[in-house]
mmCIF file of C-alpha atoms in Angstrom:
data_model
loop_
_atom_site.group_PDB
_atom_site.id
_atom_site.type_symbol
_atom_site.label_atom_id
_atom_site.label_comp_id
_atom_site.label_asym_id
_atom_site.label_seq_id
_atom_site.Cartn_x
_atom_site.Cartn_y
_atom_site.Cartn_z
ATOM 1 C CA ASP A 1 105.672 109.031 91.819
ATOM 2 C CA GLY A 2 105.648 109.934 88.186
ATOM 3 C CA GLY A 3 103.759 113.401 88.324
ATOM 4 C CA ILE A 4 100.788 112.002 89.904
ATOM 5 C CA THR A 5 99.370 113.044 93.301
ATOM 6 C CA GLN A 6 96.726 111.571 95.087
ATOM 7 C CA SER A 7 95.458 112.599 98.300
ATOM 8 C CA PRO A 8 94.599 111.972 101.268
ATOM 9 C CA LYS A 9 97.231 109.020 101.703
ATOM 10 C CA TYR A 10 95.151 107.825 104.440
ATOM 11 C CA LEU A 11 91.246 108.116 104.674
ATOM 12 C CA PHE A 12 88.852 107.143 107.149
ATOM 13 C CA ARG A 13 85.327 106.949 106.810
ATOM 14 C CA LYS A 14 82.109 106.270 108.655
ATOM 15 C CA GLU A 15 79.467 103.968 107.209
ATOM 16 C CA GLY A 16 76.878 105.911 105.327
ATOM 17 C CA GLN A 17 79.059 108.341 104.384
ATOM 18 C CA ASN A 18 80.342 109.456 100.695
ATOM 19 C CA VAL A 19 84.028 110.320 100.295
ATOM 20 C CA THR A 20 85.914 111.768 97.510
ATOM 21 C CA LEU A 21 89.566 110.789 96.532
ATOM 22 C CA SER A 22 91.490 112.984 94.799
ATOM 23 C CA CYS A 23 93.992 112.448 91.992
ATOM 24 C CA GLU A 24 96.054 115.207 89.987
ATOM 25 C CA GLN A 25 98.563 114.475 86.948
ATOM 26 C CA ASN A 26 100.993 116.975 85.328
ATOM 27 C CA LEU A 27 101.970 114.763 82.607
ATOM 28 C CA ASN A 28 99.746 115.948 79.907
ATOM 29 C CA HIS A 29 98.367 112.374 79.747
ATOM 30 C CA ASP A 30 94.901 111.969 78.085
ATOM 31 C CA ALA A 31 93.942 108.619 79.667
ATOM 32 C CA MET A 32 93.414 108.409 83.464
ATOM 33 C CA TYR A 33 92.460 105.540 85.717
ATOM 34 C CA TRP A 34 90.927 104.500 88.816
ATOM 35 C CA TYR A 35 92.178 100.924 90.371
ATOM 36 C CA ARG A 36 91.234 99.131 93.460
ATOM 37 C CA GLN A 37 93.784 96.588 95.259
ATOM 38 C CA ASP A 38 92.789 94.131 97.899
ATOM 39 C CA PRO A 39 95.289 91.851 99.511
ATOM 40 C CA GLY A 40 96.245 88.593 97.514
ATOM 41 C CA GLN A 41 94.313 90.067 94.430
ATOM 42 C CA GLY A 42 95.417 91.850 91.167
ATOM 43 C CA LEU A 43 94.153 95.172 90.816
ATOM 44 C CA ARG A 44 90.630 95.870 89.652
ATOM 45 C CA LEU A 45 89.685 98.568 87.142
ATOM 46 C CA ILE A 46 86.851 100.973 88.757
ATOM 47 C CA TYR A 47 86.515 103.655 85.988
ATOM 48 C CA TYR A 48 88.819 104.847 83.206
ATOM 49 C CA SER A 49 88.659 108.155 81.109
ATOM 50 C CA GLN A 50 90.355 108.423 77.904
ATOM 51 C CA ILE A 51 89.453 112.322 77.171
ATOM 52 C CA VAL A 52 88.248 115.259 79.320
ATOM 53 C CA ASN A 53 84.296 114.896 80.201
ATOM 54 C CA ASP A 54 84.386 111.351 79.095
ATOM 55 C CA PHE A 55 84.510 108.387 81.397
ATOM 56 C CA GLN A 56 83.694 104.656 81.223
ATOM 57 C CA LYS A 57 82.899 101.979 83.768
ATOM 58 C CA GLY A 58 85.310 99.451 84.626
ATOM 59 C CA ASP A 59 84.945 95.667 85.978
ATOM 60 C CA ILE A 60 83.479 97.007 89.573
ATOM 61 C CA ALA A 61 82.213 100.585 88.803
ATOM 62 C CA GLU A 62 79.221 99.880 91.671
ATOM 63 C CA GLY A 63 79.105 102.316 94.292
ATOM 64 C CA TYR A 64 81.589 104.556 92.604
ATOM 65 C CA SER A 65 81.418 107.775 90.541
ATOM 66 C CA VAL A 66 83.890 109.975 88.859
ATOM 67 C CA SER A 67 84.056 113.342 86.887
ATOM 68 C CA ARG A 68 87.054 114.578 84.219
ATOM 69 C CA GLU A 69 86.009 118.233 83.910
ATOM 70 C CA LYS A 70 89.726 118.995 83.737
ATOM 71 C CA LYS A 71 92.521 117.103 81.784
ATOM 72 C CA GLU A 72 94.751 116.911 84.973
ATOM 73 C CA SER A 73 92.307 115.890 87.507
ATOM 74 C CA PHE A 74 90.084 112.442 88.105
ATOM 75 C CA PRO A 75 88.422 112.624 91.298
ATOM 76 C CA LEU A 76 86.800 109.574 92.586
ATOM 77 C CA THR A 77 83.950 109.229 95.142
ATOM 78 C CA VAL A 78 83.351 106.287 97.096
ATOM 79 C CA THR A 79 79.624 106.317 97.907
ATOM 80 C CA SER A 80 77.551 104.492 100.712
ATOM 81 C CA ALA A 81 76.273 102.240 98.001
ATOM 82 C CA GLN A 82 79.742 100.667 97.997
ATOM 83 C CA LYS A 83 79.226 97.692 100.279
ATOM 84 C CA ASN A 84 83.007 96.978 100.890
ATOM 85 C CA PRO A 85 85.025 99.779 100.582
ATOM 86 C CA THR A 86 87.853 99.110 102.568
ATOM 87 C CA ALA A 87 90.939 99.196 100.048
ATOM 88 C CA PHE A 88 94.106 100.700 98.737
ATOM 89 C CA TYR A 89 92.863 102.989 95.724
ATOM 90 C CA LEU A 90 95.383 103.562 92.985
ATOM 91 C CA CYS A 91 94.873 106.311 90.180
ATOM 92 C CA ALA A 92 97.091 105.828 86.843
ATOM 93 C CA SER A 93 97.360 108.143 83.826
ATOM 94 C CA SER A 94 98.863 106.801 80.475
ATOM 95 C CA GLN A 95 99.953 109.231 77.357
ATOM 96 C CA GLY A 96 97.600 106.778 74.996
ATOM 97 C CA VAL A 97 96.485 103.009 74.883
ATOM 98 C CA GLY A 98 99.178 100.661 75.270
ATOM 99 C CA THR A 99 102.029 102.984 76.245
ATOM 100 C CA GLY A 100 102.224 101.733 79.772
ATOM 101 C CA ASP A 101 100.537 103.414 83.052
ATOM 102 C CA PHE A 102 102.156 105.948 85.662
ATOM 103 C CA PHE A 103 100.634 105.091 88.952
ATOM 104 C CA GLY A 104 100.054 107.872 91.898
ATOM 105 C CA PRO A 105 101.235 106.840 95.269
ATOM 106 C CA GLY A 106 97.720 105.331 96.406
ATOM 107 C CA THR A 107 94.926 106.189 98.818
ATOM 108 C CA ARG A 108 94.048 103.560 101.763
ATOM 109 C CA LEU A 109 90.515 103.911 102.332
ATOM 110 C CA THR A 110 89.269 102.293 105.728
ATOM 111 C CA VAL A 111 85.503 102.504 106.846
ATOM 112 C CA LEU A 112 85.140 102.233 110.588
ATOM 113 C CA LYS B 1 88.319 85.069 80.676
ATOM 114 C CA ASN B 2 91.410 86.809 80.481
ATOM 115 C CA GLN B 3 93.794 85.795 83.057
ATOM 116 C CA VAL B 4 97.597 86.380 84.640
ATOM 117 C CA GLU B 5 98.693 83.709 86.975
ATOM 118 C CA GLN B 6 101.857 84.515 88.888
ATOM 119 C CA SER B 7 104.142 82.050 90.947
ATOM 120 C CA PRO B 8 105.387 81.900 93.514
ATOM 121 C CA GLN B 9 103.130 83.789 95.758
ATOM 122 C CA SER B 10 105.865 84.847 97.622
ATOM 123 C CA LEU B 11 109.632 83.910 98.188
ATOM 124 C CA ILE B 12 112.676 84.681 100.788
ATOM 125 C CA ILE B 13 115.944 85.269 99.251
ATOM 126 C CA LEU B 14 119.524 86.205 100.527
ATOM 127 C CA GLU B 15 120.948 89.339 99.746
ATOM 128 C CA GLY B 16 123.375 89.049 96.503
ATOM 129 C CA LYS B 17 121.482 85.914 95.405
ATOM 130 C CA ASN B 18 119.403 85.678 92.176
ATOM 131 C CA CYS B 19 115.878 84.896 91.725
ATOM 132 C CA THR B 20 113.195 84.507 88.801
ATOM 133 C CA LEU B 21 109.429 84.961 89.152
ATOM 134 C CA GLN B 22 107.153 83.442 86.896
ATOM 135 C CA CYS B 23 103.829 84.745 84.792
ATOM 136 C CA ASN B 24 101.439 82.727 82.736
ATOM 137 C CA TYR B 25 98.823 84.330 81.022
ATOM 138 C CA THR B 26 95.739 83.578 79.048
ATOM 139 C CA VAL B 27 95.194 87.053 77.434
ATOM 140 C CA SER B 28 94.415 87.006 73.910
ATOM 141 C CA PRO B 29 94.900 88.865 71.368
ATOM 142 C CA PHE B 30 98.088 89.692 73.182
ATOM 143 C CA SER B 31 99.353 93.343 72.844
ATOM 144 C CA ASN B 32 101.944 93.923 75.364
ATOM 145 C CA LEU B 33 103.239 92.404 78.749
ATOM 146 C CA ARG B 34 104.211 94.702 81.663
ATOM 147 C CA TRP B 35 106.438 93.921 84.804
ATOM 148 C CA TYR B 36 105.743 96.562 87.600
ATOM 149 C CA LYS B 37 107.357 96.805 91.303
ATOM 150 C CA GLN B 38 105.373 98.015 93.850
ATOM 151 C CA ASP B 39 106.732 98.765 97.467
ATOM 152 C CA THR B 40 104.690 98.365 100.334
ATOM 153 C CA GLY B 41 101.991 101.203 100.465
ATOM 154 C CA ARG B 42 103.207 102.781 97.335
ATOM 155 C CA GLY B 43 102.089 102.817 93.676
ATOM 156 C CA PRO B 44 103.289 100.466 91.111
ATOM 157 C CA VAL B 45 106.381 101.362 89.311
ATOM 158 C CA SER B 46 106.885 100.110 85.685
ATOM 159 C CA LEU B 47 110.304 97.808 85.123
ATOM 160 C CA THR B 48 109.720 96.499 81.486
ATOM 161 C CA ILE B 49 107.009 96.570 78.927
ATOM 162 C CA MET B 50 107.479 93.958 75.811
ATOM 163 C CA THR B 51 105.546 93.449 72.650
ATOM 164 C CA PHE B 52 104.785 90.318 70.832
ATOM 165 C CA SER B 53 108.129 90.723 68.948
ATOM 166 C CA GLU B 54 110.453 91.020 71.845
ATOM 167 C CA ASN B 55 111.707 88.049 73.757
ATOM 168 C CA THR B 56 113.998 89.939 76.337
ATOM 169 C CA LYS B 57 114.227 93.292 78.020
ATOM 170 C CA SER B 58 116.639 94.441 80.905
ATOM 171 C CA ASN B 59 116.222 97.456 83.102
ATOM 172 C CA GLY B 60 119.604 97.080 85.120
ATOM 173 C CA ARG B 61 119.581 94.000 87.403
ATOM 174 C CA TYR B 62 116.039 93.079 86.232
ATOM 175 C CA THR B 63 115.250 91.226 83.269
ATOM 176 C CA ALA B 64 112.262 89.941 81.716
ATOM 177 C CA THR B 65 111.646 87.595 79.184
ATOM 178 C CA LEU B 66 108.355 86.687 77.097
ATOM 179 C CA ASP B 67 107.446 83.479 75.214
ATOM 180 C CA ALA B 68 104.375 84.657 73.189
ATOM 181 C CA ASP B 69 104.061 80.975 72.085
ATOM 182 C CA THR B 70 103.537 79.709 75.338
ATOM 183 C CA LYS B 71 102.271 82.767 76.857
ATOM 184 C CA GLN B 72 104.780 82.811 79.497
ATOM 185 C CA SER B 73 106.963 85.337 80.736
ATOM 186 C CA SER B 74 109.703 85.981 83.620
ATOM 187 C CA LEU B 75 111.239 88.383 85.829
ATOM 188 C CA HIS B 76 114.910 87.541 86.702
ATOM 189 C CA ILE B 77 116.732 89.725 89.400
ATOM 190 C CA THR B 78 120.376 89.489 89.723
ATOM 191 C CA ALA B 79 122.666 89.881 92.668
ATOM 192 C CA SER B 80 119.435 91.015 94.837
ATOM 193 C CA GLN B 81 119.679 94.084 97.129
ATOM 194 C CA LEU B 82 117.635 94.803 99.846
ATOM 195 C CA SER B 83 115.896 97.500 98.350
ATOM 196 C CA ASP B 84 114.773 94.610 95.678
ATOM 197 C CA SER B 85 111.876 93.622 98.837
ATOM 198 C CA ALA B 86 108.565 94.492 97.086
ATOM 199 C CA SER B 87 105.749 92.937 95.408
ATOM 200 C CA TYR B 88 106.266 92.368 91.560
ATOM 201 C CA ILE B 89 103.308 92.418 89.384
ATOM 202 C CA CYS B 90 102.936 90.923 85.685
ATOM 203 C CA VAL B 91 100.440 92.974 83.489
ATOM 204 C CA VAL B 92 99.002 91.601 79.926
ATOM 205 C CA SER B 93 97.280 94.198 77.928
ATOM 206 C CA GLN B 94 94.681 93.104 74.936
ATOM 207 C CA ARG B 95 95.106 94.018 71.416
ATOM 208 C CA SER B 96 92.074 96.563 70.548
ATOM 209 C CA ASN B 97 91.212 96.532 73.951
ATOM 210 C CA ASP B 98 94.228 98.201 75.795
ATOM 211 C CA TYR B 99 92.673 100.177 78.267
ATOM 212 C CA LYS B 100 91.834 96.615 79.810
ATOM 213 C CA LEU B 101 94.742 95.476 81.815
ATOM 214 C CA SER B 102 94.652 91.918 83.464
ATOM 215 C CA PHE B 103 96.764 92.025 86.593
ATOM 216 C CA GLY B 104 98.517 89.302 88.193
ATOM 217 C CA ALA B 105 98.257 88.975 91.804
ATOM 218 C CA GLY B 106 101.864 89.546 92.497
ATOM 219 C CA THR B 107 105.045 87.839 94.060
ATOM 220 C CA THR B 108 106.134 89.334 97.343
ATOM 221 C CA VAL B 109 110.010 89.368 97.125
ATOM 222 C CA THR B 110 111.715 89.492 100.428
ATOM 223 C CA VAL B 111 115.712 89.981 100.727
ATOM 224 C CA ARG B 112 117.489 89.302 103.759
ATOM 225 C CA ALA B 113 120.743 90.255 104.944
#
């Protein structure tokens, strides 16, 4: 999947728990993104980061947090404040704006 | 609001047949349009990316067209194979705001033997 790995592939969470989704890329890309995919809807941007130690909120950032301490890594934490976290989460990276995104294989999060 | 509308929502075709997927968008100012293929439970994979000046681009049996004047794009699949069964997503980026992509909901294609 283009040098981007996400783990775990499946994740189950109890209500009230925080969980962290991992995203690592070895493409030397500066920009990284987190998207959420729900059935019948287009992907929605949660957070993005264009350089290390900097990130910006996307359209649906509430209840999520990220960090970008290393160029290769962009973990996403789904907090208990996210009211409807069950979804398919996709991480992506790009060399620069407008150059096209490479997507990871995704993590399916289910809240029990 | 920038929107991307895809049609049909789903379609079923017989192996070996052709099909065409449609994408209409309202994103402005336009930067580029991309088509992705997403297998079930996997991440999307890029098929084509077209800028304003390009009106046709091919990737094997996949051919994308773009009419920037009418803000329409199509993806044509030739001689479909069982492995073409997937969701096809149209994505449009906005000039000077390229981190922000507008995604269509996708067209689910099922190829039957």
